[in-house]
Amino acid sequence: MTEFLQLVIYGVVLGSILTLGAIGVSLIYGILRFAHFAHGDIMTMGAYFAFALVVGLGFPIWASAPFAVVGGALLAIAIDQTVYRRLRRVQPIILLISSFGIAIALRSVVQLIWGPHNQVYASGIQMPYRLGDLVIKPDHVWIVLGAVVLVTALHLFLTRTKMGKAMRAMSDNMDLALVSGIPSERVIMVTWAVGGGLAAVAGVFLGMDTRLHPVMGWSLLLPVFAAAILGGIGRPYGAIAGGMVIGLSMELSTMVINPTYKPAVAFALMVLMLVVRPQGLFKGNA
Amino acid sequence: MTLLAIEGLTGGYGGADILHGVDLRVEPGEMVVIIGPNGAGKSTLMKAAFGLVKIREGAVLFERRDITPLRPDQIVRQGISYVPQENNVFPSLSVEENLEMGAFIRTDDIRPQLERIYNFFPRLGERRDQIAGSMSGGERQMLAMGRALMLDPKLLLLDEPTAGLSPLFIDQTFERIRKINEAGIGILMVEQNAKQALAVCDRGYVLTMGRNRIDDTGANLLANKDVAEMFLGG
């Protein structure tokens, strides 16, 4: 029982990270209609932006995170304006392949600047909280709380602001948004800012939970996509449920199979979902 | 001053031309109907006025300004609103959010305009928090028109507003359109229910094979033997 509950805690932590990544993937798919393969590497970039501040300027990690968010948002906008914007009217597969190229380029930049080795925000031992037999690291609390705050903020943005509503409208019906006079390029820019910013936090949280490495985000891309698809791609709210389901499944699976196969669990769930219910748990936009 | 003038328009969607030198005009406050057989280019003609068609020759003038090269989001700012035939609401947004999206480019307070729309379509007022995708076809059509009216346009383009509606809703919709028109808003619409449309409109155009065939007042077209044989079921 203790093992189960302990894994649930790990699952919620992983689920929070996956959710933040999957929301961006889902929003971008909803509006630009392509699977953004560089999303994992934007997560990596976000993690290293924070790392630069922690190591270079001695910032505590919580103070670096907001800068990483801004960095991730600006990076995503810059990539869109220089690369994807030229490809707005081509087939989605071409955008997908180009995002694959961006992913490799970002990873190489990280390796060039920070090297190919594992790195950590803070070395030394963190004293965990103990709840009976359960062990909870302070970082885990921050990660889950951070995700809850950000998801709540996103919800308010999507339902209370004109720009948030316009994002949902464009995802619903691009042609009608156009004839209503909604400025699509501005909405696309905000979508990248939100998606890139959330990806950057996800990267920082992943770095806090484990360690920093140039392929940290890339290796999480599959579970992130699994979460987005499970929730019904194009539906940011579905991504939250999808992230939690995938995170919990991956961690709980280690009770019965070797932890090495965790990504395989995400992959299996994604394939199963595509076969059984391709529209997602909730009706998606695919 | 003529509200909308389409002059010698030739064009299509990038392949073969669908329109071959069409002329059409709408005067301020006028209600004009385009009728014709399937594939005549009626919807294409309407879309051409809204920058949704590749125009090879001819021009679209709105209040004497040439709007031919403008994009739809620029044309909307000139005072023309367009209601597509299908997929004309944002299904996952509420009624009120749909209307707000119609007014996206307005920077002033839209509450008074919202209230005017709710007064005009009481059904929408009762259901302002309902998700648009869960409404009936007739209600969606009202919402689509409401969305288009949020900008207080001078000209409203309606693409088959009664398509797929029950007879009761068809009558109601024509009644609504007539009231919108009485408020001084010019209307250009494509209609399959030619008889009813001609009965309420000021003037009508008969389009066949991408060309003007006949244009006259609604009443004269209704009385025209050729038109009757072609479109009004004898």
Coordinates of C-alpha atoms in Angstrom, one line a residue:
Chain A
M1 CA 0.0 0.0 0.0
T2 CA 2.8 2.4 0.9
E3 CA 4.6 1.6 -2.4
F4 CA 1.3 2.3 -4.2
L5 CA 0.8 5.7 -2.6
Q6 CA 4.4 6.6 -3.0
L7 CA 4.1 5.9 -6.7
V8 CA 0.9 7.9 -6.9
I9 CA 2.9 10.9 -5.5
Y10 CA 5.5 10.4 -8.2
G11 CA 2.8 10.0 -10.8
V12 CA 1.1 13.2 -9.8
V13 CA 4.5 15.0 -10.0
L14 CA 5.2 13.5 -13.5
G15 CA 1.6 14.2 -14.5
S16 CA 2.0 17.8 -13.6
I17 CA 5.1 18.2 -15.8
L18 CA 3.4 16.3 -18.7
T19 CA 0.3 18.4 -18.4
L20 CA 2.2 21.6 -18.8
G21 CA 3.9 20.3 -21.9
A22 CA 0.8 18.7 -23.3
I23 CA -1.3 21.9 -23.0
G24 CA 1.1 23.7 -25.4
V25 CA 1.1 20.8 -27.8
S26 CA -2.7 20.7 -27.8
L27 CA -3.1 24.5 -28.1
I28 CA -0.7 24.6 -31.1
Y29 CA -2.4 21.7 -32.8
G30 CA -5.8 23.3 -32.3
I31 CA -4.8 26.5 -34.0
L32 CA -2.0 25.6 -36.5
R33 CA -3.1 21.9 -37.1
F34 CA 0.3 20.3 -36.8
A35 CA 2.1 18.2 -34.2
H36 CA 4.9 20.3 -32.8
F37 CA 7.9 18.0 -32.5
A38 CA 10.2 20.6 -31.1
H39 CA 8.1 21.1 -28.0
G40 CA 10.3 18.8 -25.9
D41 CA 13.3 20.7 -26.8
I42 CA 11.7 24.0 -25.9
M43 CA 11.2 22.4 -22.5
T44 CA 14.9 21.6 -22.4
M45 CA 15.7 25.2 -23.4
G46 CA 13.5 26.5 -20.6
A47 CA 15.3 24.2 -18.1
Y48 CA 18.7 25.5 -19.2
F49 CA 17.6 29.2 -19.3
A50 CA 16.9 28.8 -15.5
F51 CA 20.1 26.9 -15.1
A52 CA 22.1 29.8 -16.6
L53 CA 20.6 32.2 -14.0
V54 CA 21.1 29.7 -11.1
V55 CA 24.7 29.1 -12.0
G56 CA 25.7 32.4 -13.6
L57 CA 23.9 34.9 -11.3
G58 CA 23.3 32.7 -8.2
F59 CA 19.5 33.1 -8.4
P60 CA 17.5 30.6 -6.4
I61 CA 15.6 28.3 -8.7
W62 CA 12.1 29.7 -7.9
A63 CA 13.3 33.2 -8.9
S64 CA 14.8 31.8 -12.2
A65 CA 11.6 30.1 -13.3
P66 CA 9.7 33.3 -14.3
F67 CA 12.7 34.3 -16.5
A68 CA 12.7 30.8 -18.1
V69 CA 9.0 31.3 -18.9
V70 CA 9.7 34.6 -20.6
G71 CA 12.6 33.0 -22.4
G72 CA 10.6 30.0 -23.5
A73 CA 7.8 32.3 -24.8
L74 CA 10.1 34.5 -26.7
L75 CA 12.0 31.5 -28.1
A76 CA 8.7 29.9 -29.4
I77 CA 7.6 33.2 -30.9
A78 CA 11.0 33.7 -32.6
I79 CA 11.0 30.2 -34.1
D80 CA 7.4 30.7 -35.3
Q81 CA 8.2 34.1 -36.9
T82 CA 11.4 32.9 -38.6
V83 CA 10.4 29.4 -39.7
Y84 CA 6.9 28.2 -39.3
R85 CA 5.3 31.5 -40.4
R86 CA 6.8 30.9 -43.9
L87 CA 5.0 27.6 -43.9
R88 CA 1.5 28.6 -42.9
R89 CA -0.1 27.5 -46.2
V90 CA 1.7 24.2 -46.7
Q91 CA 0.6 20.7 -45.8
P92 CA 0.9 19.9 -42.1
I93 CA 3.4 17.2 -42.7
I94 CA 5.9 19.7 -43.9
L95 CA 5.5 21.8 -40.8
L96 CA 5.9 18.6 -38.7
I97 CA 9.2 17.7 -40.4
S98 CA 10.5 21.3 -40.1
S99 CA 9.7 21.2 -36.3
F100 CA 11.7 18.0 -36.2
G101 CA 14.6 20.0 -37.6
I102 CA 14.1 22.7 -35.1
A103 CA 14.1 20.1 -32.3
I104 CA 17.6 18.9 -33.4
A105 CA 18.9 22.4 -33.8
L106 CA 17.8 23.4 -30.3
R107 CA 19.3 20.3 -28.8
S108 CA 22.6 21.1 -30.5
V109 CA 22.6 24.6 -29.2
V110 CA 22.1 23.3 -25.7
Q111 CA 25.0 20.9 -26.1
L112 CA 27.2 23.7 -27.6
I113 CA 26.6 26.0 -24.7
W114 CA 26.1 23.8 -21.7
G115 CA 27.8 20.5 -22.8
P116 CA 26.5 17.0 -23.1
H117 CA 26.7 16.1 -19.4
N118 CA 24.1 15.7 -16.7
Q119 CA 23.7 18.8 -14.5
V120 CA 21.7 19.8 -11.5
Y121 CA 20.2 23.0 -10.2
A122 CA 21.4 22.3 -6.6
S123 CA 23.6 19.6 -5.4
G124 CA 23.4 18.1 -1.9
I125 CA 20.6 16.4 -0.1
Q126 CA 17.1 17.8 0.2
M127 CA 15.4 16.8 3.5
P128 CA 12.1 15.2 2.5
Y129 CA 8.9 15.6 4.3
R130 CA 7.7 12.4 5.9
L131 CA 4.0 11.4 6.0
G132 CA 4.0 8.1 7.8
D133 CA 6.0 5.9 5.6
L134 CA 5.6 8.2 2.6
V135 CA 8.4 10.4 1.4
I136 CA 7.7 13.8 -0.3
K137 CA 10.5 16.0 -1.5
P138 CA 9.9 19.8 -1.1
D139 CA 10.5 20.1 -4.8
H140 CA 7.6 17.8 -5.5
V141 CA 5.2 20.1 -3.5
W142 CA 6.5 23.1 -5.5
I143 CA 6.1 21.3 -8.8
V144 CA 2.5 20.3 -8.2
L145 CA 1.5 23.6 -6.7
G146 CA 3.1 25.4 -9.6
A147 CA 1.3 23.3 -12.1
V148 CA -2.1 24.0 -10.3
V149 CA -1.5 27.7 -10.3
L150 CA -0.5 27.8 -13.9
V151 CA -3.4 25.6 -15.1
T152 CA -5.8 27.8 -13.1
A153 CA -4.2 30.9 -14.7
L154 CA -4.6 29.4 -18.1
H155 CA -8.2 28.5 -17.5
L156 CA -8.9 32.1 -16.5
F157 CA -7.1 33.4 -19.5
L158 CA -9.0 31.1 -21.9
T159 CA -12.4 31.9 -20.4
R160 CA -12.2 35.5 -19.2
T161 CA -10.0 37.4 -21.7
K162 CA -10.8 38.4 -25.2
M163 CA -7.6 36.9 -26.5
G164 CA -8.1 33.6 -24.7
K165 CA -11.6 33.4 -26.2
A166 CA -10.2 34.2 -29.6
M167 CA -7.8 31.3 -29.2
R168 CA -10.7 28.9 -28.5
A169 CA -12.6 30.4 -31.4
M170 CA -9.8 29.9 -33.9
S171 CA -9.3 26.4 -32.7
D172 CA -13.0 25.8 -33.2
N173 CA -13.4 27.3 -36.6
M174 CA -10.5 29.0 -38.4
D175 CA -12.5 30.3 -41.4
L176 CA -15.2 31.8 -39.3
A177 CA -12.6 33.5 -37.1
L178 CA -11.1 35.0 -40.2
V179 CA -14.4 36.4 -41.5
S180 CA -15.2 37.7 -38.0
G181 CA -12.1 39.9 -38.2
I182 CA -10.1 38.1 -35.5
P183 CA -6.5 38.9 -36.2
S184 CA -5.1 35.4 -36.7
E185 CA -1.4 36.3 -36.7
R186 CA -1.7 38.0 -33.3
V187 CA -3.6 35.0 -31.9
I188 CA -1.0 32.6 -33.3
M189 CA 1.7 34.7 -31.6
V190 CA 0.0 34.6 -28.2
T191 CA -0.6 30.8 -28.7
W192 CA 3.2 30.3 -29.1
A193 CA 3.9 32.5 -26.1
V194 CA 1.6 30.5 -23.9
G195 CA 2.7 27.1 -25.3
G196 CA 6.4 28.0 -25.1
G197 CA 6.1 29.6 -21.6
L198 CA 4.4 26.5 -20.2
A199 CA 6.9 24.2 -21.9
A200 CA 9.7 26.2 -20.3
V201 CA 8.2 25.7 -16.8
A202 CA 7.7 22.0 -17.5
G203 CA 11.4 21.9 -18.3
V204 CA 12.4 23.7 -15.1
F205 CA 10.2 21.3 -13.1
L206 CA 11.6 18.3 -14.9
G207 CA 15.1 19.6 -14.1
M208 CA 14.1 20.1 -10.4
D209 CA 12.7 16.6 -10.2
T210 CA 15.6 14.8 -11.9
R211 CA 18.5 16.4 -13.6
L212 CA 19.3 18.5 -16.7
H213 CA 20.5 16.9 -19.8
P214 CA 20.3 18.0 -23.5
V215 CA 17.8 15.2 -24.4
M216 CA 15.7 15.6 -21.2
G217 CA 12.8 17.2 -23.1
W218 CA 13.1 15.1 -26.2
S219 CA 12.8 11.9 -24.2
L220 CA 9.6 13.3 -22.6
L221 CA 8.1 14.2 -25.9
L222 CA 6.4 10.8 -26.4
P223 CA 4.6 10.9 -23.1
V224 CA 3.6 14.5 -23.7
F225 CA 2.1 13.6 -27.0
A226 CA 0.4 10.6 -25.4
A227 CA -1.1 13.0 -22.9
A228 CA -2.3 15.4 -25.5
I229 CA -3.9 12.7 -27.6
L230 CA -5.4 10.9 -24.6
G231 CA -7.2 14.2 -23.7
G232 CA -8.3 14.8 -27.3
I233 CA -5.7 16.8 -29.2
G234 CA -6.7 20.4 -29.7
R235 CA -8.5 20.4 -26.3
P236 CA -6.2 22.1 -23.7
Y237 CA -8.5 20.9 -20.9
G238 CA -8.3 17.3 -22.1
A239 CA -4.5 17.7 -21.9
I240 CA -4.7 18.1 -18.1
A241 CA -6.6 14.8 -17.7
G242 CA -4.4 13.2 -20.2
G243 CA -1.2 14.3 -18.4
M244 CA -2.4 12.9 -15.1
V245 CA -3.5 9.6 -16.6
I246 CA -0.2 9.1 -18.4
G247 CA 1.9 10.3 -15.5
L248 CA 0.1 7.9 -13.0
S249 CA 0.2 5.0 -15.4
M250 CA 3.9 5.4 -16.1
E251 CA 4.8 5.5 -12.4
L252 CA 2.3 2.8 -11.3
S253 CA 3.5 0.4 -14.0
T254 CA 6.8 0.1 -12.2
M255 CA 5.0 -2.1 -9.6
V256 CA 4.7 -4.8 -12.2
I257 CA 7.3 -4.1 -15.0
N258 CA 10.9 -2.8 -15.2
P259 CA 11.0 1.0 -14.8
T260 CA 13.0 1.2 -18.1
Y261 CA 9.8 0.5 -19.9
K262 CA 8.0 3.6 -18.5
P263 CA 7.9 5.4 -21.9
A264 CA 6.6 2.2 -23.5
V265 CA 3.6 2.4 -21.2
A266 CA 2.9 5.9 -22.5
F267 CA 3.4 4.7 -26.0
A268 CA 1.1 1.7 -25.5
L269 CA -1.6 3.9 -24.0
M270 CA -1.3 6.3 -27.0
V271 CA -1.6 3.5 -29.5
L272 CA -4.5 1.9 -27.7
M273 CA -6.3 5.3 -27.5
L274 CA -5.8 6.0 -31.2
V275 CA -7.2 2.5 -32.1
V276 CA -10.2 2.5 -29.6
R277 CA -11.1 6.2 -29.3
P278 CA -9.1 8.4 -31.7
Q279 CA -11.1 11.5 -30.7
G280 CA -9.6 11.3 -27.2
L281 CA -11.2 10.9 -23.8
F282 CA -13.0 14.1 -24.5
K283 CA -14.1 14.9 -28.0
G284 CA -11.0 16.4 -29.7
N285 CA -10.5 18.5 -32.7
A286 CA -8.5 16.1 -34.8
Chain B
M1 CA -24.1 56.4 -53.3
T2 CA -24.2 52.8 -54.3
L3 CA -23.4 50.5 -51.3
L4 CA -21.9 47.6 -53.2
A5 CA -21.0 47.4 -56.8
I6 CA -19.6 44.3 -58.4
E7 CA -18.3 45.0 -61.9
G8 CA -17.4 42.5 -64.6
L9 CA -16.2 40.0 -62.1
T10 CA -14.3 36.9 -63.3
G11 CA -12.7 34.4 -61.1
G12 CA -12.9 31.3 -59.0
Y13 CA -11.0 29.3 -56.4
G14 CA -7.7 29.0 -58.3
G15 CA -8.8 26.4 -60.9
A16 CA -11.2 27.1 -63.7
D17 CA -13.2 30.3 -63.4
I18 CA -16.6 30.0 -61.8
L19 CA -17.7 33.6 -62.4
H20 CA -17.6 35.0 -65.9
G21 CA -18.1 38.7 -65.9
V22 CA -20.8 39.2 -63.3
D23 CA -22.3 42.6 -62.5
L24 CA -24.3 43.3 -59.4
R25 CA -25.1 46.2 -57.2
V26 CA -26.8 46.8 -53.8
E27 CA -28.0 50.3 -52.9
P28 CA -28.0 51.5 -49.3
G29 CA -30.8 49.8 -47.2
E30 CA -31.7 47.5 -50.1
M31 CA -32.4 43.8 -49.9
V32 CA -31.1 41.9 -52.9
V33 CA -31.4 38.2 -53.5
I34 CA -29.3 36.0 -55.8
I35 CA -31.1 32.9 -57.1
G36 CA -30.2 30.3 -59.7
P37 CA -29.6 26.6 -60.2
N38 CA -27.0 24.6 -58.3
G39 CA -23.5 25.3 -59.5
A40 CA -24.4 28.7 -61.0
G41 CA -21.8 30.4 -58.8
K42 CA -24.2 32.1 -56.4
S43 CA -22.2 31.4 -53.2
T44 CA -19.0 32.1 -55.1
L45 CA -20.3 35.5 -56.1
M46 CA -21.1 36.3 -52.5
K47 CA -17.7 35.1 -51.3
A48 CA -16.1 37.2 -54.0
A49 CA -17.6 40.3 -52.4
F50 CA -15.9 39.3 -49.2
G51 CA -12.4 38.6 -50.5
L52 CA -12.7 34.8 -50.3
V53 CA -12.3 34.2 -54.1
K54 CA -9.4 34.7 -56.4
I55 CA -10.6 37.5 -58.7
R56 CA -8.9 37.6 -62.1
E57 CA -10.8 40.5 -63.7
G58 CA -13.3 43.0 -62.6
A59 CA -13.7 44.9 -59.3
V60 CA -15.7 45.0 -56.1
L61 CA -16.5 48.5 -54.9
F62 CA -17.9 49.3 -51.5
E63 CA -19.1 52.9 -51.2
R64 CA -17.0 53.6 -54.3
R65 CA -13.8 52.4 -52.6
D66 CA -12.1 49.5 -54.4
I67 CA -12.0 46.6 -51.9
T68 CA -11.0 43.9 -54.5
P69 CA -7.5 43.5 -53.1
L70 CA -8.5 43.4 -49.4
R71 CA -8.5 40.4 -47.2
P72 CA -11.7 39.4 -45.3
D73 CA -10.4 40.7 -42.0
Q74 CA -9.8 44.1 -43.7
I75 CA -13.2 44.0 -45.4
V76 CA -15.0 43.4 -42.1
R77 CA -13.6 46.7 -40.9
Q78 CA -15.1 48.5 -43.9
G79 CA -18.6 47.6 -42.7
I80 CA -19.5 44.3 -44.4
S81 CA -20.3 41.2 -42.4
Y82 CA -20.6 37.7 -43.8
V83 CA -22.6 34.7 -42.6
P84 CA -21.4 31.5 -44.2
Q85 CA -24.0 28.8 -45.0
E86 CA -22.4 26.1 -42.8
N87 CA -20.1 26.1 -39.8
N88 CA -21.2 29.6 -39.0
V89 CA -20.9 29.5 -35.2
F90 CA -18.0 28.6 -32.9
P91 CA -19.4 25.4 -31.5
S92 CA -17.4 25.1 -28.2
L93 CA -18.0 28.7 -27.3
S94 CA -21.1 30.0 -25.4
V95 CA -23.7 32.1 -27.2
E96 CA -22.3 35.3 -25.5
E97 CA -18.7 34.4 -26.4
N98 CA -19.8 33.8 -30.0
L99 CA -21.2 37.3 -30.1
E100 CA -18.1 38.8 -28.4
M101 CA -16.0 37.2 -31.1
G102 CA -18.1 38.9 -33.7
A103 CA -17.1 42.2 -32.1
F104 CA -13.4 41.3 -31.6
I105 CA -12.2 44.3 -33.5
R106 CA -14.3 46.7 -31.5
T107 CA -12.4 48.5 -28.7
D108 CA -15.4 50.3 -27.2
D109 CA -18.0 48.9 -24.7
I110 CA -20.0 46.2 -26.5
R111 CA -22.6 45.7 -23.8
P112 CA -25.2 48.0 -25.5
Q113 CA -24.8 46.1 -28.8
L114 CA -25.1 42.8 -27.0
E115 CA -28.3 43.9 -25.4
R116 CA -29.7 45.1 -28.8
I117 CA -28.9 41.6 -30.3
Y118 CA -30.6 39.9 -27.3
N119 CA -33.7 42.1 -27.7
F120 CA -33.8 41.3 -31.4
F121 CA -33.3 37.6 -30.9
P122 CA -34.8 37.0 -27.4
R123 CA -34.0 33.3 -27.8
L124 CA -30.3 34.1 -27.7
G125 CA -30.8 36.3 -24.6
E126 CA -32.4 33.3 -22.8
R127 CA -29.5 31.1 -23.8
R128 CA -26.5 33.4 -23.5
D129 CA -24.5 30.8 -21.5
Q130 CA -25.4 27.8 -23.6
I131 CA -22.7 26.2 -25.7
A132 CA -23.4 27.0 -29.3
G133 CA -22.7 23.4 -30.5
S134 CA -25.7 22.2 -28.5
M135 CA -28.2 24.4 -30.2
S136 CA -30.7 23.6 -32.9
G137 CA -30.1 24.6 -36.6
G138 CA -32.5 27.5 -36.4
E139 CA -31.0 28.8 -33.2
R140 CA -27.5 28.6 -34.7
Q141 CA -28.7 30.5 -37.7
M142 CA -29.9 33.3 -35.3
L143 CA -26.6 33.2 -33.5
A144 CA -24.7 33.4 -36.8
M145 CA -26.6 36.5 -37.8
G146 CA -26.3 38.0 -34.3
R147 CA -22.5 37.5 -34.5
A148 CA -22.4 39.2 -37.9
L149 CA -24.5 42.1 -36.6
M150 CA -22.2 42.8 -33.6
L151 CA -20.1 45.2 -35.8
D152 CA -23.2 47.2 -36.9
P153 CA -22.4 46.5 -40.6
K154 CA -23.8 48.6 -43.5
L155 CA -24.1 45.4 -45.5
L156 CA -24.9 41.9 -44.4
L157 CA -24.0 39.0 -46.7
L158 CA -26.1 35.9 -46.0
D159 CA -25.4 32.6 -47.7
E160 CA -28.5 30.4 -47.8
P161 CA -29.8 31.5 -44.4
T162 CA -32.7 29.1 -44.5
A163 CA -30.9 26.0 -45.8
G164 CA -31.8 22.9 -43.7
L165 CA -34.4 24.7 -41.5
S166 CA -37.9 23.5 -40.8
P167 CA -40.7 25.5 -42.6
L168 CA -41.6 27.2 -39.3
F169 CA -38.0 28.4 -38.9
I170 CA -37.8 29.4 -42.5
D171 CA -40.7 31.9 -42.1
Q172 CA -39.2 33.2 -38.9
T173 CA -35.8 33.6 -40.5
F174 CA -37.2 35.6 -43.4
E175 CA -39.1 37.7 -41.0
R176 CA -35.9 38.4 -39.0
I177 CA -34.0 39.3 -42.2
R178 CA -36.7 41.7 -43.2
K179 CA -36.5 43.4 -39.8
I180 CA -32.7 43.7 -40.0
N181 CA -33.2 45.3 -43.4
E182 CA -35.8 47.7 -42.1
A183 CA -33.2 48.9 -39.6
G184 CA -31.3 50.2 -42.6
I185 CA -28.8 47.5 -43.1
G186 CA -28.3 46.5 -46.8
I187 CA -28.7 42.8 -47.4
L188 CA -27.3 40.6 -50.1
M189 CA -28.4 36.9 -49.9
V190 CA -28.2 33.7 -51.8
E191 CA -31.4 31.6 -51.4
Q192 CA -32.7 28.3 -52.5
N193 CA -36.2 29.1 -51.3
A194 CA -36.5 31.4 -54.3
K195 CA -40.3 32.1 -54.0
Q196 CA -40.2 33.3 -50.5
A197 CA -36.9 35.2 -51.0
L198 CA -38.2 37.1 -54.0
A199 CA -41.4 37.9 -52.2
V200 CA -39.5 39.8 -49.4
C201 CA -36.6 41.3 -51.4
D202 CA -36.3 44.6 -53.3
R203 CA -34.5 43.2 -56.3
G204 CA -33.2 39.8 -57.5
Y205 CA -30.5 38.5 -59.7
V206 CA -30.8 35.2 -61.6
L207 CA -27.4 33.7 -62.1
T208 CA -26.7 30.7 -64.4
M209 CA -23.3 29.3 -65.4
G210 CA -21.5 32.1 -63.7
R211 CA -23.3 34.9 -65.6
N212 CA -26.1 37.3 -65.0
R213 CA -29.2 36.0 -66.7
I214 CA -31.9 38.4 -65.5
D215 CA -32.2 41.1 -62.9
D216 CA -35.3 42.9 -61.9
T217 CA -37.5 43.7 -58.9
G218 CA -38.5 40.8 -56.7
A219 CA -42.1 41.1 -57.8
N220 CA -41.3 41.2 -61.5
L221 CA -39.1 38.1 -61.2
L222 CA -41.9 36.3 -59.4
A223 CA -44.2 37.1 -62.3
N224 CA -41.6 36.3 -64.9
K225 CA -42.6 33.1 -66.8
D226 CA -39.0 32.0 -67.5
V227 CA -38.0 32.4 -63.9
A228 CA -41.1 30.6 -62.7
E229 CA -40.4 27.6 -65.0
M230 CA -36.7 27.4 -64.1
F231 CA -36.7 27.9 -60.3
L232 CA -40.1 28.3 -58.8
G233 CA -41.5 24.9 -59.7
G234 CA -43.8 26.0 -62.6

